[in-house]
Short mmCIF file of C-alpha atoms in Angstrom, two decimals:
data_model
loop_
_atom_site.label_atom_id
_atom_site.label_comp_id
_atom_site.label_asym_id
_atom_site.label_seq_id
_atom_site.Cartn_x
_atom_site.Cartn_y
_atom_site.Cartn_z
CA UNK Y 231 -0.03 0.11 -0.15
CA UNK Y 232 1.64 3.45 -1.09
CA UNK Y 233 1.82 6.52 0.91
CA UNK Y 234 -1.05 8.13 -0.62
CA UNK Y 235 -3.39 5.22 0.18
CA UNK Y 236 -1.96 5.18 3.92
CA UNK Y 237 -2.88 8.80 4.48
CA UNK Y 238 -6.18 8.69 2.37
CA UNK Y 239 -7.35 5.99 5.00
CA UNK Y 240 -6.26 8.50 7.48
CA UNK Y 241 -8.21 11.15 6.19
CA UNK Y 242 -11.34 9.75 5.00
CA UNK Y 243 -12.86 7.80 7.94
CA UNK Y 244 -10.50 7.84 10.63
CA UNK Y 245 -10.28 9.56 13.76
CA UNK Y 246 -8.06 12.67 14.29
CA UNK Y 247 -4.26 12.36 13.40
CA UNK Y 248 -3.18 13.13 17.02
CA UNK Y 249 -6.18 10.99 18.26
CA UNK Y 250 -4.80 7.40 17.83
CA UNK Y 251 -1.06 6.24 18.30
CA UNK Y 252 -1.00 4.48 15.45
CA UNK Y 253 -2.34 6.95 13.15
CA UNK Y 254 0.34 9.34 14.70
CA UNK Y 255 3.00 6.67 13.81
CA UNK Y 256 1.94 6.73 10.44
CA UNK Y 257 1.74 10.54 10.16
CA UNK Y 258 5.08 11.10 11.40
CA UNK Y 259 6.80 8.69 8.92
CA UNK Y 260 4.72 10.44 6.21
CA UNK Y 261 5.87 14.35 6.86
CA UNK Y 262 6.04 15.34 3.13
CA UNK Y 263 2.63 14.39 2.16
CA UNK Y 264 1.10 15.56 5.50
CA UNK Y 265 2.73 19.02 4.89
CA UNK Y 266 1.45 19.57 1.23
CA UNK Y 267 -0.84 22.29 1.80
CA UNK Y 268 -2.83 20.36 4.20
CA UNK Y 269 -1.06 20.84 7.75
CA UNK Y 270 -1.88 18.85 10.64
CA UNK Y 271 -4.40 21.21 12.03
CA UNK Y 272 -5.99 21.36 8.48
CA UNK Y 273 -6.45 17.33 8.57
CA UNK Y 274 -7.93 17.36 11.93
CA UNK Y 275 -10.23 19.93 10.59
CA UNK Y 276 -11.05 18.22 7.59
CA UNK Y 277 -11.75 14.74 9.28
CA UNK Y 278 -14.41 16.55 11.75
CA UNK Y 279 -15.72 18.34 8.54
CA UNK Y 280 -16.19 15.23 7.00
CA UNK Y 281 -17.60 13.30 10.23
CA UNK Y 282 -20.42 16.06 10.35
CA UNK Y 283 -20.96 15.64 6.56
CA UNK Y 284 -21.15 12.10 6.36
CA UNK Y 285 -23.14 11.63 9.63
CA UNK Y 286 -24.76 14.58 11.16
CA UNK Y 287 -26.15 15.90 7.92
CA UNK Y 288 -27.42 13.02 6.63
CA UNK Y 289 -28.97 11.35 9.74
CA UNK Y 290 -30.42 14.92 10.54
CA UNK Y 291 -32.47 14.56 7.94
CA UNK Y 292 -34.32 11.71 9.58
CA UNK Y 293 -34.67 13.46 12.82
CA UNK Y 294 -37.23 16.20 10.87
CA UNK Y 295 -40.80 15.86 10.49
CA UNK Y 296 -41.51 13.70 7.61
CA UNK Y 297 -37.57 12.56 7.28
CA UNK Y 298 -38.74 9.02 7.21
CA UNK Y 299 -42.61 9.46 5.96
CA UNK Y 300 -41.79 11.45 3.08
CA UNK Y 301 -38.55 9.64 2.18
CA UNK Y 302 -39.12 7.08 -0.07
CA UNK Y 303 -35.46 5.66 0.27
CA UNK Y 304 -36.39 5.05 4.02
CA UNK Y 305 -39.86 5.26 4.74
CA UNK Y 306 -41.21 2.35 6.98
CA UNK Y 307 -43.88 0.30 5.47
CA UNK Y 308 -45.93 -2.17 7.31
CA UNK Y 309 -44.67 -5.52 7.87
CA UNK Y 310 -46.19 -8.52 5.90
CA UNK Y 311 -48.30 -9.45 9.11
CA UNK Y 312 -49.91 -6.05 9.06
CA UNK Y 313 -50.49 -5.63 5.31
CA UNK Y 314 -53.53 -7.66 5.81
CA UNK Y 315 -54.51 -5.28 8.46
CA UNK Y 316 -54.01 -2.49 6.23
CA UNK Y 317 -56.14 -4.25 3.64
CA UNK Y 318 -58.61 -5.03 6.02
CA UNK Y 319 -59.34 -1.55 7.40
CA UNK Y 320 -59.69 -0.20 3.89
CA UNK Y 321 -62.16 -2.56 2.96
CA UNK Y 322 -64.56 -1.53 5.58
CA UNK Y 323 -63.85 2.52 4.94
CA UNK Y 324 -61.35 3.08 7.63
CA UNK Y 325 -58.45 4.08 5.22
CA UNK Y 326 -58.10 7.28 7.04
CA UNK Y 327 -57.26 5.30 10.13
CA UNK Y 328 -54.96 2.91 8.20
CA UNK Y 329 -52.80 6.09 6.72
CA UNK Y 330 -52.49 7.28 10.44
CA UNK Y 331 -51.34 3.89 11.62
CA UNK Y 332 -48.29 4.27 8.90
CA UNK Y 333 -47.66 7.38 9.67
CA UNK Y 334 -47.08 7.50 13.34
CA UNK Y 335 -44.53 4.42 12.94
CA UNK Y 336 -42.47 6.57 10.96
CA UNK Y 337 -42.78 9.38 13.39
CA UNK Y 338 -41.33 7.50 16.03
CA UNK Y 339 -38.34 6.59 14.08
CA UNK Y 340 -37.56 10.31 13.38
CA UNK Y 341 -37.86 10.90 17.01
CA UNK Y 342 -35.35 7.72 17.66
CA UNK Y 343 -32.86 9.09 15.36
CA UNK Y 344 -31.82 11.62 17.25
CA UNK Y 345 -30.02 9.44 19.62
CA UNK Y 346 -27.70 7.95 16.89
CA UNK Y 347 -24.74 10.54 16.45
CA UNK Y 348 -22.80 10.42 19.82
CA UNK Y 349 -22.88 6.65 19.20
CA UNK Y 350 -21.56 7.26 15.60
CA UNK Y 351 -18.84 9.76 16.79
CA UNK Y 352 -17.57 6.84 19.38
CA UNK Y 353 -17.31 4.30 16.38
CA UNK Y 354 -15.34 6.70 14.76
CA UNK Y 355 -13.07 7.26 17.57
CA UNK Y 356 -12.65 3.75 18.08
CA UNK Y 357 -11.47 2.75 14.43
CA UNK Y 358 -8.03 1.52 14.32
CA UNK Y 359 -5.33 1.69 11.51
CA UNK Y 360 -6.57 -2.00 10.12
CA UNK Y 361 -9.97 -0.50 9.81
CA UNK Y 362 -9.03 2.42 7.83
CA UNK Y 363 -7.03 0.27 5.61
CA UNK Y 364 -9.74 -2.39 4.96
CA UNK Y 365 -12.14 0.61 4.59
CA UNK Y 366 -10.19 2.20 1.96
CA UNK Y 367 -9.37 -1.07 0.05
CA UNK Y 368 -13.12 -2.00 0.13
CA UNK Y 369 -16.13 -0.92 -1.81
CA UNK Y 370 -18.08 2.44 -1.85
CA UNK Y 371 -20.16 1.60 1.26
CA UNK Y 372 -17.28 0.29 3.11
CA UNK Y 373 -17.38 2.68 5.88
CA UNK Y 374 -21.10 2.08 6.30
CA UNK Y 375 -20.61 -1.51 6.94
CA UNK Y 376 -17.94 -0.70 9.24
CA UNK Y 377 -20.27 1.58 11.23
CA UNK Y 378 -23.18 -0.79 10.97
CA UNK Y 379 -21.26 -4.00 12.44
CA UNK Y 380 -19.49 -1.40 15.34
CA UNK Y 381 -22.95 0.14 16.12
CA UNK Y 382 -25.94 -1.39 15.48
CA UNK Y 383 -26.07 -3.41 18.78
CA UNK Y 384 -25.46 0.18 20.70
CA UNK Y 385 -27.82 1.71 18.23
CA UNK Y 386 -30.70 -0.68 19.24
CA UNK Y 387 -30.36 -0.53 22.47
CA UNK Y 388 -30.75 3.35 22.54
CA UNK Y 389 -33.47 3.36 19.98
CA UNK Y 390 -35.88 0.77 21.25
CA UNK Y 391 -36.70 2.45 24.55
CA UNK Y 392 -36.96 5.90 22.70
CA UNK Y 393 -39.19 4.68 20.00
CA UNK Y 394 -41.22 2.98 22.72
CA UNK Y 395 -41.65 6.31 24.66
CA UNK Y 396 -42.04 8.01 21.24
CA UNK Y 397 -45.12 5.63 20.28
CA UNK Y 398 -46.67 7.38 23.20
CA UNK Y 399 -45.51 11.13 22.75
CA UNK Y 400 -46.77 10.86 19.05
CA UNK Y 401 -49.81 8.58 19.93
CA UNK Y 402 -48.89 5.86 18.03
CA UNK Y 403 -49.50 3.39 20.87
CA UNK Y 404 -53.43 4.67 20.82
CA UNK Y 405 -53.62 4.75 16.98
CA UNK Y 406 -52.39 1.03 16.75
CA UNK Y 407 -54.30 -0.07 19.80
CA UNK Y 408 -57.21 1.09 17.94
CA UNK Y 409 -56.16 -0.36 14.47
CA UNK Y 410 -55.78 -3.62 16.11
CA UNK Y 411 -59.06 -3.79 18.12
CA UNK Y 412 -60.72 -2.70 14.88
CA UNK Y 413 -59.05 -5.24 12.76
CA UNK Y 414 -59.45 -8.29 15.41
CA UNK Y 415 -63.19 -7.50 15.10
CA UNK Y 416 -63.37 -8.07 11.76
CA UNK Y 417 -65.54 -11.53 11.19
CA UNK Y 418 -63.19 -14.74 10.33
CA UNK Y 419 -60.00 -12.59 10.51
CA UNK Y 420 -56.90 -14.32 11.87
CA UNK Y 421 -55.91 -12.28 15.34
CA UNK Y 422 -52.77 -10.20 15.44
CA UNK Y 423 -50.61 -8.85 18.02
CA UNK Y 424 -47.24 -7.49 16.49
CA UNK Y 425 -44.52 -6.17 18.29
CA UNK Y 426 -44.37 -2.85 16.40
CA UNK Y 427 -41.40 -1.44 18.80
CA UNK Y 428 -38.93 -3.92 17.58
CA UNK Y 429 -40.01 -3.68 14.33
CA UNK Y 430 -39.94 0.02 14.07
CA UNK Y 431 -36.48 0.03 16.05
CA UNK Y 432 -35.25 -2.43 13.05
CA UNK Y 433 -36.40 -0.12 10.52
CA UNK Y 434 -35.10 2.85 11.71
CA UNK Y 435 -31.63 1.52 11.66
CA UNK Y 436 -32.09 0.43 8.20
CA UNK Y 437 -32.84 3.71 7.52
CA UNK Y 438 -30.03 5.44 9.31
CA UNK Y 439 -27.22 3.37 7.36
CA UNK Y 440 -29.02 4.06 4.04
CA UNK Y 441 -28.54 7.56 4.52
CA UNK Y 442 -24.88 7.20 5.84
CA UNK Y 443 -24.27 5.16 2.63
CA UNK Y 444 -25.57 7.91 0.37
CA UNK Y 445 -23.14 10.71 2.00
CA UNK Y 446 -20.23 8.05 1.73
CA UNK Y 447 -20.93 7.30 -1.88
CA UNK Y 448 -21.15 11.15 -2.30
CA UNK Y 449 -18.13 12.06 -0.99
CA UNK Y 450 -16.14 9.22 -2.50
CA UNK Y 451 -17.19 10.03 -5.94
CA UNK Y 452 -18.79 13.43 -6.47
CA UNK Y 453 -16.12 16.77 -6.33
CA UNK Y 454 -19.32 18.57 -5.90
CA UNK Y 455 -20.12 17.13 -2.41
CA UNK Y 456 -16.87 18.43 -0.97
CA UNK Y 457 -18.08 21.69 -0.02
CA UNK Y 458 -15.35 23.26 1.23
CA UNK Y 459 -11.56 24.54 0.40
CA UNK Y 460 -10.19 21.93 3.23
CA UNK Y 461 -12.47 18.97 2.21
CA UNK Y 462 -11.02 19.50 -1.50
CA UNK Y 463 -7.55 19.49 -0.20
CA UNK Y 464 -7.98 16.36 1.96
CA UNK Y 465 -9.98 14.14 -0.17
CA UNK Y 466 -7.81 15.04 -3.47
CA UNK Y 467 -5.38 12.70 -1.82
CA UNK Y 468 -7.68 9.94 -1.72
CA UNK Y 469 -8.61 10.36 -5.74
CA UNK Y 470 -4.89 9.28 -6.34
CA UNK Y 471 -5.03 5.83 -5.13
#
C-alpha cells in the first residue's frame, strides 16, 4: 500500500491524527505528504468536517418531520403481518385510520434517530489503522458497513426505549391499539398482536445506514460534495489511489 493510500485511509474515515497512536506513527513517517498544503491542523479539521457531512448532515435529515415518512428510500412500510390489517381496514372504510397508523410509525423513528450521532462519533474514535485500511480498499459503502457492524447493537439499545416512549408521545400506541382492536373485530380474520416497537426500531436502523451510505458514496465519487476548500484538499489525496 503506497503512502497516498495510507494517508487517505487516515483522512477519510478516521479519527483525528493526534487521537490514535497508530495513526500518529504513520503521520510521523509521512511528513512530506502531510505538509503539502494540508498541515496537521487542517487534516484534523477536515476529518471533523467529513464526519459532520457523513453522519450529522444525512442522519439529521431523518430527525425532521417527514424525514422518514416522505423519504421513499427509508419510509417505514408495514410488515407483512400488518399488510392484511391495512387491507382489511380499507375494505371497511377506515382508510384514514390505516394511513395514520403508517404515519405514526415513521414519526416514532424520526424521534428516535436523534440518539444516533453520539454513538457514531464513538465508533469513529474507536477505528483502528487496520479498520481504515480495509475501508479504503473496500467498496463504496465499506465505511457504512464498518459503522453498521460497530454500532448496531448500541443503536438498537438506544433506539428501542426511545421508540417505545415515542409511540406514546406521537400517539402511535393509541392509534395502533385502535387499529388492532378494529381489525381483530372483523369477522373471520386471524387475530394479530405485532411487536411494533421491535419492528420500528429495526427499520429505523436500516434507514440510518441507508442515509450514511448516500453521503459516503457522494464524498467518495462526487467532487461537488466536497463543500469547502479543506475537504477538496484533504480528499484530493484519496483520488490518487
